[in-house]
Tab-separated table of C-alpha atoms in Angstrom:
chain	number	residue	atom	x	y	z
P	1177	PRO	CA	-4.831	26.524	21.713
P	1178	GLY	CA	-1.720	25.078	21.754
P	1179	SER	CA	0.757	24.159	19.088
P	1180	ILE	CA	2.067	21.520	16.837
P	1181	SER	CA	5.456	21.216	15.265
P	1182	GLY	CA	8.863	19.500	14.544
P	1183	ILE	CA	6.978	16.278	13.350
P	1184	THR	CA	8.592	13.845	10.833
P	1185	PHE	CA	6.744	10.943	8.937
P	1186	THR	CA	9.217	8.698	7.029
P	1187	ASN	CA	8.700	5.589	5.181
P	1188	VAL	CA	4.917	5.237	5.447
P	1189	THR	CA	2.597	3.317	2.956
P	1190	GLY	CA	-1.073	3.837	3.191
P	1191	THR	CA	-3.524	2.126	0.865
P	1192	HIS	CA	-7.294	2.186	0.796
P	1193	LEU	CA	-7.344	5.034	3.169
P	1194	SER	CA	-11.062	5.475	4.230
P	1195	ASP	CA	-13.083	5.173	7.725
P	1196	LEU	CA	-16.246	3.013	7.401
P	1197	GLY	CA	-16.224	3.502	3.555
P	1198	ALA	CA	-16.057	7.241	3.513
P	1199	ASP	CA	-12.863	8.707	1.787
P	1200	TYR	CA	-10.756	11.045	3.818
P	1201	THR	CA	-8.077	13.164	2.668
P	1202	SER	CA	-4.778	13.112	4.758
P	1203	THR	CA	-5.168	16.573	6.662
P	1204	ILE	CA	-2.679	18.750	8.320
P	1205	THR	CA	-4.583	21.789	10.042
P	1206	GLY	CA	-3.904	24.369	12.426
P	1207	MET	CA	-6.034	27.483	13.596
P	1208	PRO	CA	-5.555	31.168	12.380
P	1209	GLY	CA	-2.548	32.324	14.594
P	1210	HIS	CA	-1.534	28.731	15.478
P	1211	PRO	CA	-0.437	27.025	12.545
P	1212	VAL	CA	0.781	23.690	12.513
P	1213	SER	CA	4.482	24.132	11.653
P	1214	ASP	CA	7.785	22.388	10.756
P	1215	VAL	CA	6.441	18.935	9.616
P	1216	THR	CA	8.410	16.875	7.225
P	1217	VAL	CA	6.605	14.157	5.157
P	1218	GLN	CA	9.164	12.069	3.200
P	1219	ASN	CA	8.912	8.668	1.345
P	1220	VAL	CA	5.372	8.489	2.145
P	1221	ASP	CA	3.155	6.627	-0.260
P	1222	LEU	CA	-0.533	6.889	-0.116
P	1223	THR	CA	-3.471	5.538	-2.107
P	1224	VAL	CA	-6.914	6.644	-1.425
P	1225	PRO	CA	-10.126	4.976	-2.890
P	1226	GLY	CA	-10.851	7.942	-5.082
P	1227	GLY	CA	-14.008	8.473	-7.106
P	1228	ASP	CA	-14.735	12.143	-6.414
P	1229	PRO	CA	-15.611	14.548	-9.018
P	1230	ALA	CA	-13.570	17.449	-10.151
P	1231	SER	CA	-16.501	19.733	-8.679
P	1232	ASP	CA	-15.414	18.674	-5.196
P	1233	SER	CA	-12.056	20.399	-5.905
P	1234	THR	CA	-14.143	23.954	-5.035
P	1235	ILE	CA	-15.237	22.678	-1.705
P	1236	VAL	CA	-14.194	24.703	1.447
P	1237	PRO	CA	-14.156	22.573	4.416
P	1238	PRO	CA	-15.742	24.097	7.639
P	1239	THR	CA	-13.733	25.777	10.071
P	1240	VAL	CA	-14.583	23.468	13.091
P	1241	TYR	CA	-12.476	24.409	16.414
P	1242	THR	CA	-14.542	22.302	18.960
P	1243	SER	CA	-14.032	18.986	17.069
P	1244	TYR	CA	-10.834	17.348	15.677
P	1245	VAL	CA	-12.779	14.329	14.426
P	1246	PRO	CA	-11.968	14.255	10.506
P	1247	LYS	CA	-15.292	13.383	9.431
P	1248	ASP	CA	-16.501	16.744	10.794
P	1249	LEU	CA	-14.638	18.438	8.052
P	1250	GLY	CA	-16.335	16.575	5.346
P	1251	THR	CA	-14.868	15.810	1.796
P	1252	ARG	CA	-11.729	17.887	1.242
P	1253	PRO	CA	-10.997	19.786	-2.167
P	1254	SER	CA	-8.045	17.502	-2.886
P	1255	TYR	CA	-7.642	13.640	-2.572
P	1256	GLY	CA	-3.964	13.351	-1.440
P	1257	TRP	CA	-3.119	15.994	1.165
P	1258	TRP	CA	-5.199	19.028	2.204
P	1259	MET	CA	-3.520	21.725	4.642
P	1260	ARG	CA	-4.978	24.788	6.134
P	1261	ASP	CA	-3.214	27.427	8.559
P	1262	VAL	CA	0.191	25.653	8.382
P	1263	SER	CA	3.880	26.846	7.925
P	1264	GLY	CA	7.219	24.940	6.961
P	1265	ILE	CA	5.490	21.716	5.651
P	1266	ALA	CA	7.738	19.675	3.367
P	1267	PHE	CA	7.043	16.908	1.212
P	1268	LYS	CA	10.026	14.906	0.098
P	1269	SER	CA	10.075	12.021	-2.396
P	1270	ASP	CA	6.413	11.249	-1.675
P	1271	THR	CA	3.581	9.677	-3.806
P	1272	VAL	CA	-0.118	10.009	-4.001
P	1273	GLY	CA	-2.730	8.014	-6.094
P	1274	PHE	CA	-5.926	6.596	-6.097
P	1275	ASP	CA	-7.799	3.426	-7.042
P	1276	SER	CA	-10.765	4.919	-8.847
P	1277	ASN	CA	-10.400	8.323	-10.878
P	1278	ASP	CA	-10.477	11.197	-8.654
P	1279	GLY	CA	-11.164	14.822	-10.344
P	1280	ARG	CA	-9.874	16.724	-7.425
P	1281	PRO	CA	-6.125	17.971	-7.304
P	1282	SER	CA	-3.471	16.016	-5.396
P	1283	PHE	CA	-2.571	18.615	-2.927
P	1284	VAL	CA	-4.089	21.862	-1.735
P	1285	SER	CA	-2.649	24.284	0.820
P	1286	ASP	CA	-4.907	26.890	1.995
P	1287	ASP	CA	-3.548	29.753	4.146
P	1288	GLY	CA	-0.250	28.090	4.306
P	1289	ALA	CA	3.202	29.453	4.342
P	1290	ASN	CA	6.403	27.546	2.922
P	1291	VAL	CA	4.818	24.547	1.904
P	1292	THR	CA	7.301	22.761	-0.417
P	1293	LEU	CA	6.879	19.692	-2.482
P	1294	ASN	CA	10.304	18.159	-3.842
P	1295	GLY	CA	10.708	14.988	-5.698
P	1296	VAL	CA	6.842	14.245	-5.592
P	1297	THR	CA	4.879	12.158	-7.852
P	1298	VAL	CA	1.112	12.305	-8.176
P	1299	GLU	CA	-1.611	10.640	-9.954
P	1300	ARG	CA	-3.639	12.783	-12.047
P	1301	GLY	CA	-7.332	12.238	-12.701
P	1302	SER	CA	-9.362	13.022	-15.545
P	1303	GLY	CA	-11.018	16.190	-15.242
P	1304	SER	CA	-8.823	17.495	-12.290
P	1305	PRO	CA	-8.501	21.313	-12.822
P	1306	TYR	CA	-4.716	21.312	-11.385
P	1307	ASP	CA	-2.382	19.180	-9.594
P	1308	VAL	CA	-1.294	21.073	-6.744
P	1309	GLY	CA	-3.217	24.488	-5.428
P	1310	PHE	CA	-1.924	27.129	-3.089
P	1311	ILE	CA	-4.876	29.194	-1.867
P	1312	SER	CA	-3.855	32.554	0.046
P	1313	SER	CA	-0.476	30.774	0.572
P	1314	THR	CA	3.152	32.329	0.603
P	1315	GLY	CA	6.639	31.174	0.133
P	1316	SER	CA	5.406	27.816	-1.293
P	1317	SER	CA	7.288	25.856	-4.114
P	1318	VAL	CA	7.294	22.631	-6.248
P	1319	THR	CA	10.436	21.150	-7.515
P	1320	ASP	CA	11.622	18.164	-9.452
P	1321	SER	CA	7.967	16.648	-9.027
P	1322	LYS	CA	5.754	15.020	-11.720
P	1323	THR	CA	2.714	12.860	-12.693
P	1324	THR	CA	2.740	9.087	-12.623
P	1325	THR	CA	2.997	9.416	-16.304
P	1326	GLY	CA	6.084	11.679	-16.216
P	1327	SER	CA	4.259	15.367	-16.941
P	1328	ALA	CA	4.772	18.428	-15.145
P	1329	LEU	CA	2.461	19.096	-12.482
P	1330	ARG	CA	0.055	21.979	-13.303
P	1331	ILE	CA	-0.081	24.527	-10.244
P	1332	ASN	CA	-2.685	26.742	-9.493
P	1333	THR	CA	-2.361	29.766	-7.113
P	1334	SER	CA	-5.116	32.065	-5.702
P	1335	GLY	CA	-6.053	34.477	-3.042
């Protein structure tokens, strides 16, 4: 495996993000020992179709190293951004939302290090167990961020 690092996404707007009707969460994923690192996502506004139940927040996508096709990962446990095996991912002044209520969290980092959200605004779905999840992640933080209604974000850490 190689490595991916030093990428910046700035001033991007995405709406109705799907592939032939299937809803795909924006995903940044590396491999154990080969994390995607040093990625900045700034002033990115994403709107997904939504409509997933809160029970989908417990999904653990398969670890598929022979294919990089998003559909092979299936439904992700978050609607906005899902990350696994990452390091140094910074979200700055970004927004995520949905067209139809989505019960999943907006962001989930699994096996991540130094994932930061600063000035992020998320839409909270009814039934969502939390807004941002860090699973087996270290050095991560959320600052100056809120929901679209101005509420503080609910953070969940585990592992």
